[in-house]
Each structure stands twice: as C-alpha cells, then as structure tokens.
PDB file of C-alpha atoms in Angstrom:
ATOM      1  CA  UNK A 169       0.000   0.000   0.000  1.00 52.00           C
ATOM      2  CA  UNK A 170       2.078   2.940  -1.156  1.00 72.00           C
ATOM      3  CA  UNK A 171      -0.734   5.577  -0.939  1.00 91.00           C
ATOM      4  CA  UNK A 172      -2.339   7.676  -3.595  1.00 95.00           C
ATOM      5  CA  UNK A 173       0.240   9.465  -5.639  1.00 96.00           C
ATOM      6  CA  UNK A 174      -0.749  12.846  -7.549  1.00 97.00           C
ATOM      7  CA  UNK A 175       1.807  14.402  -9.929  1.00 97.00           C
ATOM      8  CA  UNK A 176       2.901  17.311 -10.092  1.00 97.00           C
ATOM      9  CA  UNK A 177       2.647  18.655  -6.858  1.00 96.00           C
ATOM     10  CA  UNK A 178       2.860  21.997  -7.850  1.00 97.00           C
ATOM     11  CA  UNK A 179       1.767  23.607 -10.758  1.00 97.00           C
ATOM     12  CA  UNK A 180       2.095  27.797 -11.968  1.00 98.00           C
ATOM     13  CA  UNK A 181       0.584  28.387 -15.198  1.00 98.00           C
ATOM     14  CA  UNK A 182      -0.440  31.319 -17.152  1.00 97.00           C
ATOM     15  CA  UNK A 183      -4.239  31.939 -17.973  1.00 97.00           C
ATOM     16  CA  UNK A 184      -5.366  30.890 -20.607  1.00 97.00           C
ATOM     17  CA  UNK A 185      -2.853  27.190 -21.273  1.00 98.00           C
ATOM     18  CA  UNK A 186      -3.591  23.924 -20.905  1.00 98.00           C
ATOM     19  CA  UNK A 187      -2.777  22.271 -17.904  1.00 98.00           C
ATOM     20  CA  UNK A 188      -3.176  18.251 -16.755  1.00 98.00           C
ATOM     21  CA  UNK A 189      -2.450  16.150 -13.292  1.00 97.00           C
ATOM     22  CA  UNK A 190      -2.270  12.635 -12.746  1.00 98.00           C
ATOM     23  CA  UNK A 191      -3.506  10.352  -9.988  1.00 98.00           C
ATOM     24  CA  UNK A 192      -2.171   7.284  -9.091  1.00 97.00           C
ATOM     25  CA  UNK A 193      -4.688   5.415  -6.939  1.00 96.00           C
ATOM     26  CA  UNK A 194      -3.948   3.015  -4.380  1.00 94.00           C
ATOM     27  CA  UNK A 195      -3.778  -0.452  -6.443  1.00 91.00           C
ATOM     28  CA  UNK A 196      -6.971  -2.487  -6.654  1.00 87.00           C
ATOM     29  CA  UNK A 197      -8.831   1.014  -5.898  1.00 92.00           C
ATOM     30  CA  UNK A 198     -11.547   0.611  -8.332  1.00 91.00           C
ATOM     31  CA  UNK A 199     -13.222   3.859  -7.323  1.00 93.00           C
ATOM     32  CA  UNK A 200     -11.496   7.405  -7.758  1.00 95.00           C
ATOM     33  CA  UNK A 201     -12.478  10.589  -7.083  1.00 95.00           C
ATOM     34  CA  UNK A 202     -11.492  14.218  -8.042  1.00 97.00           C
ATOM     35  CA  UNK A 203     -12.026  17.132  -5.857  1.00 97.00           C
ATOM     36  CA  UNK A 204     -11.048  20.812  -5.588  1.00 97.00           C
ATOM     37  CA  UNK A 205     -10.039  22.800  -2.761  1.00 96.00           C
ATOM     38  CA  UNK A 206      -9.723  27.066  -2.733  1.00 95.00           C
ATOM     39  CA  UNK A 207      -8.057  28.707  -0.196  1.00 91.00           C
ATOM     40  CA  UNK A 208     -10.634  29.103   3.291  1.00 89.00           C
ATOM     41  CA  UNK A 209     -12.865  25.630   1.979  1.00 93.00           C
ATOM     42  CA  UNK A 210     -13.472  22.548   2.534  1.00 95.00           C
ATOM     43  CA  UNK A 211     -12.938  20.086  -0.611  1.00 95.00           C
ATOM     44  CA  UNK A 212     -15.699  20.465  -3.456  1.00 95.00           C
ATOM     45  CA  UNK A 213     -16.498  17.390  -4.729  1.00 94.00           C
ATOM     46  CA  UNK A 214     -15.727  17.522  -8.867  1.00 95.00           C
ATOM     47  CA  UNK A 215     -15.887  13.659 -10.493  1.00 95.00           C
ATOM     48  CA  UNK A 216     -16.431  10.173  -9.628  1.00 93.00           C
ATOM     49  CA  UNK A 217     -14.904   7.140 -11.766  1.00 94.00           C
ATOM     50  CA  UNK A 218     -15.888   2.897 -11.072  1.00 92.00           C
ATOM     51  CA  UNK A 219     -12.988   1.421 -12.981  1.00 92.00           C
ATOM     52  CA  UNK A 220     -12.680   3.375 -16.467  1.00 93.00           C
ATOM     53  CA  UNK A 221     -16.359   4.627 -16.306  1.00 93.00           C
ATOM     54  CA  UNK A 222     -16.764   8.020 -15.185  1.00 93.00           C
ATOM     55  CA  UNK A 223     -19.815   7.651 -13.283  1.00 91.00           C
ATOM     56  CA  UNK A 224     -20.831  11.482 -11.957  1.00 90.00           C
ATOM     57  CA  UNK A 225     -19.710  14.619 -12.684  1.00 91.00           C
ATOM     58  CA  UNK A 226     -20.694  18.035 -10.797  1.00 91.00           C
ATOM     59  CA  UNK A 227     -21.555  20.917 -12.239  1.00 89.00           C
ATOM     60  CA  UNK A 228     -18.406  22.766 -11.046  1.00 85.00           C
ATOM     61  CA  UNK A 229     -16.754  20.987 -13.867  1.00 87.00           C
ATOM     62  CA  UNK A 230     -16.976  23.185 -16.739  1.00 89.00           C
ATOM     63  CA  UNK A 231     -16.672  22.468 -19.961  1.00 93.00           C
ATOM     64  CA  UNK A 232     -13.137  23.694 -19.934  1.00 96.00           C
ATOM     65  CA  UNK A 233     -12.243  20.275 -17.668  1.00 96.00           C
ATOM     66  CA  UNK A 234     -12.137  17.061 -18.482  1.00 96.00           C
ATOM     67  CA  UNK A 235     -10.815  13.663 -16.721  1.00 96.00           C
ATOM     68  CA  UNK A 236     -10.458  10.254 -17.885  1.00 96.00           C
ATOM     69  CA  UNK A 237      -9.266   6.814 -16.654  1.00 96.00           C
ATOM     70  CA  UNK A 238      -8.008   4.728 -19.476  1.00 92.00           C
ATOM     71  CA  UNK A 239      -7.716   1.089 -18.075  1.00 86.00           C
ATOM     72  CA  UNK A 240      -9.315   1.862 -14.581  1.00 85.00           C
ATOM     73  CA  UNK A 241      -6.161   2.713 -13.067  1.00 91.00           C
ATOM     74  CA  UNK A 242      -4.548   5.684 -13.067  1.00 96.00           C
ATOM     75  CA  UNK A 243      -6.840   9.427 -13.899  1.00 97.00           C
ATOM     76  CA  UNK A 244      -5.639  12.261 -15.608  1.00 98.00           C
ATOM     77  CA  UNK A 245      -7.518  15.774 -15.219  1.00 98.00           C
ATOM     78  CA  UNK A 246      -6.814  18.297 -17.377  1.00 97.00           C
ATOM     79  CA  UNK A 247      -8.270  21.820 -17.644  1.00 97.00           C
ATOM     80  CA  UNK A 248      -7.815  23.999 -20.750  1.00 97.00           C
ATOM     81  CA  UNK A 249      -8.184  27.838 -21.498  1.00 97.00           C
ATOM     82  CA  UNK A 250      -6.947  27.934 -17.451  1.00 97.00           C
ATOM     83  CA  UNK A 251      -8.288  31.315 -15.398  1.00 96.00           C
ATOM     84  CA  UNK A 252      -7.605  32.663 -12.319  1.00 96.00           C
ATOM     85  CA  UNK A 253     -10.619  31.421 -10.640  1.00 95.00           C
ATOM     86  CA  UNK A 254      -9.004  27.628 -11.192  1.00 96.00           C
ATOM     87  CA  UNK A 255      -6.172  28.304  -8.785  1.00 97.00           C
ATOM     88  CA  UNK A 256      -7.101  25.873  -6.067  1.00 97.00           C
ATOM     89  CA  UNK A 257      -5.568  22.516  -5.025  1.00 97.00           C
ATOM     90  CA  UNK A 258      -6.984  19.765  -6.529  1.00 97.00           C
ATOM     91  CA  UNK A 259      -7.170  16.302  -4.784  1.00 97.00           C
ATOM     92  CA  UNK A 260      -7.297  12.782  -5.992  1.00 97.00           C
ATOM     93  CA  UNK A 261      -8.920  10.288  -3.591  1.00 96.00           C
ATOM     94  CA  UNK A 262      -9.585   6.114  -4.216  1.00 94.00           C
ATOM     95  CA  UNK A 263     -11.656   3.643  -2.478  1.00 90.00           C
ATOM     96  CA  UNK A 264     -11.707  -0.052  -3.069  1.00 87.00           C
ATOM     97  CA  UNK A 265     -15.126  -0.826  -2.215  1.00 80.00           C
ATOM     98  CA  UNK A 266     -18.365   0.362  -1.289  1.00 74.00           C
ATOM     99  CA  UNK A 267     -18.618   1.652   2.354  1.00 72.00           C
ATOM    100  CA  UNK A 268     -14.673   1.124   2.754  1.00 79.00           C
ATOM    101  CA  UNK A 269     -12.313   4.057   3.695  1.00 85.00           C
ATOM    102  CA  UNK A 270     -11.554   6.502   1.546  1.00 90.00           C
ATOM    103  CA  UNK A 271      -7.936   7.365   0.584  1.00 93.00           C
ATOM    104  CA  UNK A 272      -6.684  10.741   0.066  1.00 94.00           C
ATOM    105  CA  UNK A 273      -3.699  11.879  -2.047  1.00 95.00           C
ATOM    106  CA  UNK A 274      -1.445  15.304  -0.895  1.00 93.00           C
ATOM    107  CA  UNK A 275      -2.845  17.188  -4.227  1.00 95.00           C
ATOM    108  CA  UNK A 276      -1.798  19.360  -6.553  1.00 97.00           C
ATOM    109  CA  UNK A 277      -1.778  23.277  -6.022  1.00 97.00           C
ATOM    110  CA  UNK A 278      -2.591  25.073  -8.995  1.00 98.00           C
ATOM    111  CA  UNK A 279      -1.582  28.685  -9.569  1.00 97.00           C
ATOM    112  CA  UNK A 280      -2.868  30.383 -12.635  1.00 97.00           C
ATOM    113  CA  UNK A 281      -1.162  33.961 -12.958  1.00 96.00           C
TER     114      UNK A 281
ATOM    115  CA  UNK B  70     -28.894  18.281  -1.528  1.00 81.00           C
ATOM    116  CA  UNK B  71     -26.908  18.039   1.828  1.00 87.00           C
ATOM    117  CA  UNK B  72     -24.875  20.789   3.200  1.00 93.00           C
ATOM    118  CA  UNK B  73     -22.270  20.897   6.281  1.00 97.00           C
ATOM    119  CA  UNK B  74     -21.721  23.634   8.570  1.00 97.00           C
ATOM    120  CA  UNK B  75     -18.640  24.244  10.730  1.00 98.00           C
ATOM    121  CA  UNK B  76     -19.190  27.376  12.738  1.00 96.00           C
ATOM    122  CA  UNK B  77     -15.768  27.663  14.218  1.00 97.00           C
ATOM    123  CA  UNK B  78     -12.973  29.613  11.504  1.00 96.00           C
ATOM    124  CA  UNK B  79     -10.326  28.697  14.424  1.00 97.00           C
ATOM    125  CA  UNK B  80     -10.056  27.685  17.695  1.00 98.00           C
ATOM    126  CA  UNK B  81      -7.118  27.210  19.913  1.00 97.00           C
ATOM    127  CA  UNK B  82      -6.390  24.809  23.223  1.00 98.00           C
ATOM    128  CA  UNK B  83      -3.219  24.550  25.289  1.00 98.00           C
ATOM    129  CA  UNK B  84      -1.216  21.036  25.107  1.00 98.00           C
ATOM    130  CA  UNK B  85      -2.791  18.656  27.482  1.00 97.00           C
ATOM    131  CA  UNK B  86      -6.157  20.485  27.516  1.00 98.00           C
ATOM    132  CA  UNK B  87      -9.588  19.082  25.882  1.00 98.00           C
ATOM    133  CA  UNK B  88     -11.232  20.672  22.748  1.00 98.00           C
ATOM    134  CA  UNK B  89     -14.519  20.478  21.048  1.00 98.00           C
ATOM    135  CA  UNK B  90     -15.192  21.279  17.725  1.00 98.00           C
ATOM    136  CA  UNK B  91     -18.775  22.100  16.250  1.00 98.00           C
ATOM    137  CA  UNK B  92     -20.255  20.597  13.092  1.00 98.00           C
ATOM    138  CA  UNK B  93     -24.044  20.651  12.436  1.00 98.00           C
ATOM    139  CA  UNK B  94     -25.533  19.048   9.081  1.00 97.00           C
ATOM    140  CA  UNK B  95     -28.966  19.375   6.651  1.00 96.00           C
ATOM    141  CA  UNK B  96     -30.258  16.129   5.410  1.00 92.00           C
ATOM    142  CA  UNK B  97     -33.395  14.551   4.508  1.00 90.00           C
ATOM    143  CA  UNK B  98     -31.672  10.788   4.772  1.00 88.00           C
ATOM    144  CA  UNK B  99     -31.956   8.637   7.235  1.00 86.00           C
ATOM    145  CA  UNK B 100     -29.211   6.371   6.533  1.00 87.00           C
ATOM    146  CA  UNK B 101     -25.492   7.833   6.057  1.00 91.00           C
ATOM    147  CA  UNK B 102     -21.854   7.905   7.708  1.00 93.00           C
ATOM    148  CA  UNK B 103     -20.314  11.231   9.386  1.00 95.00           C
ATOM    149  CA  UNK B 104     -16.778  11.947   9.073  1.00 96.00           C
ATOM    150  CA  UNK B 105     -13.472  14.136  10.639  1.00 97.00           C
ATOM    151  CA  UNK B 106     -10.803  14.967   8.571  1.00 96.00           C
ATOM    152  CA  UNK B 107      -7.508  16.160   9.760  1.00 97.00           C
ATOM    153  CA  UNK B 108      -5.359  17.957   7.126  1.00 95.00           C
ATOM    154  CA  UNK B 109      -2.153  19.263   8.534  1.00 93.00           C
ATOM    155  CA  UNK B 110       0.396  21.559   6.250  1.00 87.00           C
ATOM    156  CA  UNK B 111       1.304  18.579   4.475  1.00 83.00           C
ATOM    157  CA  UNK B 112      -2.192  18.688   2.883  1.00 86.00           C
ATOM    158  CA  UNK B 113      -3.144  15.254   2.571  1.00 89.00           C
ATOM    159  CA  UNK B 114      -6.356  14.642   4.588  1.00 92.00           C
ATOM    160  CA  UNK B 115      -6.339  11.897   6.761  1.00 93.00           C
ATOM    161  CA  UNK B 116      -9.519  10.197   8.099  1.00 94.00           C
ATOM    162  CA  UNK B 117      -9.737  10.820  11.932  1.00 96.00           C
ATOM    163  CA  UNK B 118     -12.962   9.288  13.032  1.00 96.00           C
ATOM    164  CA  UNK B 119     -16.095   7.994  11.367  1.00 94.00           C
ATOM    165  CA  UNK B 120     -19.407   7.407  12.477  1.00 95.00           C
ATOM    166  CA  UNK B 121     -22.442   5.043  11.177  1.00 92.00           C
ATOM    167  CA  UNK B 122     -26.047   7.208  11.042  1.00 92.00           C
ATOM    168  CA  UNK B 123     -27.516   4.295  12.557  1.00 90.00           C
ATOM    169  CA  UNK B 124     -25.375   3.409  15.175  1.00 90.00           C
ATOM    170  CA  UNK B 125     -26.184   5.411  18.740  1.00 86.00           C
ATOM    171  CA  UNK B 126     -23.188   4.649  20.491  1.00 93.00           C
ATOM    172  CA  UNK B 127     -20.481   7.255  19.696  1.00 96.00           C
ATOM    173  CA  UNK B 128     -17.673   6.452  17.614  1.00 95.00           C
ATOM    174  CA  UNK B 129     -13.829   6.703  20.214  1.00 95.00           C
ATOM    175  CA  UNK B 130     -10.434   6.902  18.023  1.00 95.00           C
ATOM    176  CA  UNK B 131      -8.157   6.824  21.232  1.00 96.00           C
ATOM    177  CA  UNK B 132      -8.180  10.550  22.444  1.00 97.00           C
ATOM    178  CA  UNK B 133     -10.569  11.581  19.597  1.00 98.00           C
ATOM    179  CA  UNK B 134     -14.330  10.580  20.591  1.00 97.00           C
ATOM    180  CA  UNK B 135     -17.757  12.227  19.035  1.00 98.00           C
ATOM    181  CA  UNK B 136     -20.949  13.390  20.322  1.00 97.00           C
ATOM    182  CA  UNK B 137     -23.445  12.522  17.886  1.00 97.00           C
ATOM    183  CA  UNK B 138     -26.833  13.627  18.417  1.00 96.00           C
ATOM    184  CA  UNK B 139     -29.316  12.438  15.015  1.00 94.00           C
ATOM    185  CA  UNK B 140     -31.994  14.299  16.124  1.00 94.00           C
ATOM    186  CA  UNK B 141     -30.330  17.623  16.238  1.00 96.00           C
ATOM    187  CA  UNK B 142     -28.136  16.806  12.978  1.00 96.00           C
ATOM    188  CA  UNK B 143     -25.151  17.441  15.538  1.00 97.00           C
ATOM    189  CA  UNK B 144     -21.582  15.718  14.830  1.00 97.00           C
ATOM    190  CA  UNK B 145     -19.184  17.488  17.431  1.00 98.00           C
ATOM    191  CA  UNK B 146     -15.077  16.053  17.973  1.00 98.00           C
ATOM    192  CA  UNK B 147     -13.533  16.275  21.429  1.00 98.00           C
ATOM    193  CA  UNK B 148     -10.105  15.743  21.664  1.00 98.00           C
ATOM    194  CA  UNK B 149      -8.816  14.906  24.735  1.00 98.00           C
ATOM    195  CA  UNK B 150      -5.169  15.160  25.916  1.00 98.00           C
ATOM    196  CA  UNK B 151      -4.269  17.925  22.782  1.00 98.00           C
ATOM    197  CA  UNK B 152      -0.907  17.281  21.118  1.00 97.00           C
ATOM    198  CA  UNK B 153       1.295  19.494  19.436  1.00 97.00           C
ATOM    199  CA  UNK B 154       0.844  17.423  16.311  1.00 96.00           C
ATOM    200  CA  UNK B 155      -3.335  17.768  16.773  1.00 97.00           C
ATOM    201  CA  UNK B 156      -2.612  21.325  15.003  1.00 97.00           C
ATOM    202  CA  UNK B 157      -4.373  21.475  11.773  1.00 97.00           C
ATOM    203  CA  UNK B 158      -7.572  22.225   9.671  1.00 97.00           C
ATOM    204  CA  UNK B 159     -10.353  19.741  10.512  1.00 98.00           C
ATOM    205  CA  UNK B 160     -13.002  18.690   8.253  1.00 98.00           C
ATOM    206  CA  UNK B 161     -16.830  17.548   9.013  1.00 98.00           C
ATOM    207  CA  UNK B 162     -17.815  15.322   6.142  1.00 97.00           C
ATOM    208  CA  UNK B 163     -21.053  14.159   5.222  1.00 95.00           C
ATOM    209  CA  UNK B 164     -21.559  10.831   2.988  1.00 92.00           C
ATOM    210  CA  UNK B 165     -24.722   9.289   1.605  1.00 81.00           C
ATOM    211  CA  UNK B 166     -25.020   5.567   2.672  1.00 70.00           C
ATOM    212  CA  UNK B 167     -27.273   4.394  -0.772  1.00 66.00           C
ATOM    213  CA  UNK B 168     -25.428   1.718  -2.451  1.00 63.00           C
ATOM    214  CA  UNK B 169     -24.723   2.230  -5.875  1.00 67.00           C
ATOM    215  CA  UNK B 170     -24.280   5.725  -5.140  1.00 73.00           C
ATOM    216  CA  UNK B 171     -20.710   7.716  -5.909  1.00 77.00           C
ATOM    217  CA  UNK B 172     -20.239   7.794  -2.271  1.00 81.00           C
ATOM    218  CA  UNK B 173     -18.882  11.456  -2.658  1.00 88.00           C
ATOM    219  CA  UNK B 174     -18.223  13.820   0.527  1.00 93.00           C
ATOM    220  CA  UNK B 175     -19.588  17.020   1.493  1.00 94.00           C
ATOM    221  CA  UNK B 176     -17.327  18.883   3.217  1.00 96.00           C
ATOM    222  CA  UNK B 177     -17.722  21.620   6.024  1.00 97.00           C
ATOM    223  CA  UNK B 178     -15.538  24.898   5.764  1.00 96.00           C
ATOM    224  CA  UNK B 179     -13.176  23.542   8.083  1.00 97.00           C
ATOM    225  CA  UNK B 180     -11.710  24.414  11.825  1.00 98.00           C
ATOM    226  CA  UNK B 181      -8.183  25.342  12.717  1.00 97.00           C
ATOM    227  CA  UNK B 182      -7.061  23.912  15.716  1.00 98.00           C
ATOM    228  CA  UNK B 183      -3.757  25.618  17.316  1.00 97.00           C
ATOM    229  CA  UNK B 184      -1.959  23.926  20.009  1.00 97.00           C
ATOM    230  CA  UNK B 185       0.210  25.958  22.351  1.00 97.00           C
ATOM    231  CA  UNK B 186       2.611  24.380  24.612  1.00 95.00           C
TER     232      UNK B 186
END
C-alpha cells in the first residue's frame, strides 16, 4: 500500500494554457475521485470514476475540464483555457469498495497567474 | 442536496487540555456515515474518526471521541489530551449511505485547531 500518488505537486501556469495532473490510486482502488479545494474551503467534490467509467460529474466541472481513466487505473484531469478562478488545489482520492475508507492523495496546487 | 456547517474559523487549546469542535448538518436521509478529517500543512487529509447514522453509540479513536446527536443533525469532535501534532484544519464530512451511489463527501468549511505548549 504505497498511498495515492498525484503528480505534479505543484503547478504555476499562465491563464489561458492547458494544464493536466495525474492520480495514481492506491492499487486495486476501483473507485477514484477528483475534488477541488480554494483557499478558506473545505474540498468540493468535482468527479467520480468505477474502474474506467466516469460515473458522476458536478456541475463545477466546466466544460473547460475534463478527466479520464483509461484502463481503470490511473486518472488524468486536465483543464484547458486555465483562469484565475481555477487556482485551487486539486485532490485525488480512491476507495476499493463500497462503504470502505476513503484514501486521500497530498494534491496538486494550482496557480494560474 | 446536503450541506455541512462548521461554525468555528479557528479555535485554539493549550497542550494537554480538551477541545470540542462544532459541526451541524442538513439532510433529509436517514441512513449515512459522518466523518473528521484532519489535514495538517502537508495537505493530505487523513480520516480521523467515522461514524455510522444508525449506530447510537459514539464512535472513540483513542483521544478523539464524538458526540453525535441524530436528532439535532449534531456531529461534534472532542479531543482529549491535545498534542502538538493535533494542530491542523479539521473537516466535518457528510456521505450518503445508498449503495450504488458515488459515495462522494460534502465537506464543512473547516476548523483550525492551534496547540500551544
């Protein structure tokens, strides 16, 4: 059990490029989960995958985001056209099964100048 | 939809001391699990305590322990004993119990908890 691994852990960007983050889930994790954090809040919940099937998505993900799990294993987000109002960290967390604990990564902190 | 409340931005406790922190919730379910999250400056959020809807007895982690009170939609942590490395932001979190479901969280605004020595 090596924990969930996000990459990069930092990211600055300017607005308006593309920018994409992995997550590594913990192995046999079939469930993984994207959320967002801004500075003073709790996590917002953003997408919900079971395997390579992206299951929910809220409506804080624009169009401008997109994630995808090729495989069922590891999930890349990416947001394009970035703006300022993205800065936030955004966390990866995996579950193996229904009503088992959930696993949180250390996120990503995105910084769009 | 469900929403969490954490009405305390900060609150502090000397080392050694006991702490409470607040959480109240909105939900029309009847079935669903309750949550603390502790996320220190390292970020990563790490599960503190949980507690089954439908279980009365309050859930104890060692010094962490809840008051749970389903009636009142009231989900309070005591810590007991406060450690230097209890400092951090802690999370109420709120998860729907229907199988099948995502299983997603809804997270409170979060506390900060100082320590002093």
């Amino acid at each position: 059990d090596t924990g969930v691994s996000q990459d990069p852990r930092h990211k600055i960007t300017k607005r308006g490029q593309n920018v994409t983050f992995r997550c590594d889930p913990i192995s046999e994790h079939n469930r993984l989960y994207w959320y967002r954090q801004t500075l003073g809040q709790g996590p917002e919940f953003l997408t919900y995958f079971q395997n390579e099937a992206q299951l929910e998505k809220s409506r804080l993900l624009s169009d401008r985001f997109s994630a995808e799990r090729p495989k069922g294993s590891f999930s890349t987000l990416e947001i394009q056209r970035t703006e300022q109002g993205d800065s936030a960290m955004y966390l990866c967390a995996s579950l193996r099964a229904w009503g088992e604990k959930l696993f949180f990564g250390s996120g990503t902190q995105l910084s769009v100048l | 939809a469900q929403t969490v409340t954490q009405s305390q931005p900060e609150m502090s406790v000397q080392e050694a001391e006991t702490v409470t922190l607040s959480c109240t919730y909105d939900t029309s379910e009847s079935d669903y699990y309750l949550f603390w999250y502790k996320q220190p400056p390292s970020r990563q959020m790490i599960l503190v305590i949980r507690q089954e809807a439908y279980k009365q007895q309050n859930a104890t982690e060692n010094r962490f322990s809840v008051n749970f009170q389903k009636a009142a939609k009231s989900f309070s942590l005591k810590i007991s004993d406060s450690q230097l490395g209890d400092a951090a932001m802690y999370f109420c979190a709120y998860r729907t119990q229907t199988q099948g479901g995502s299983e997603k969280l809804v997270f409170g605004k979060g506390t900060k908890l100082t320590v002093n020595p």
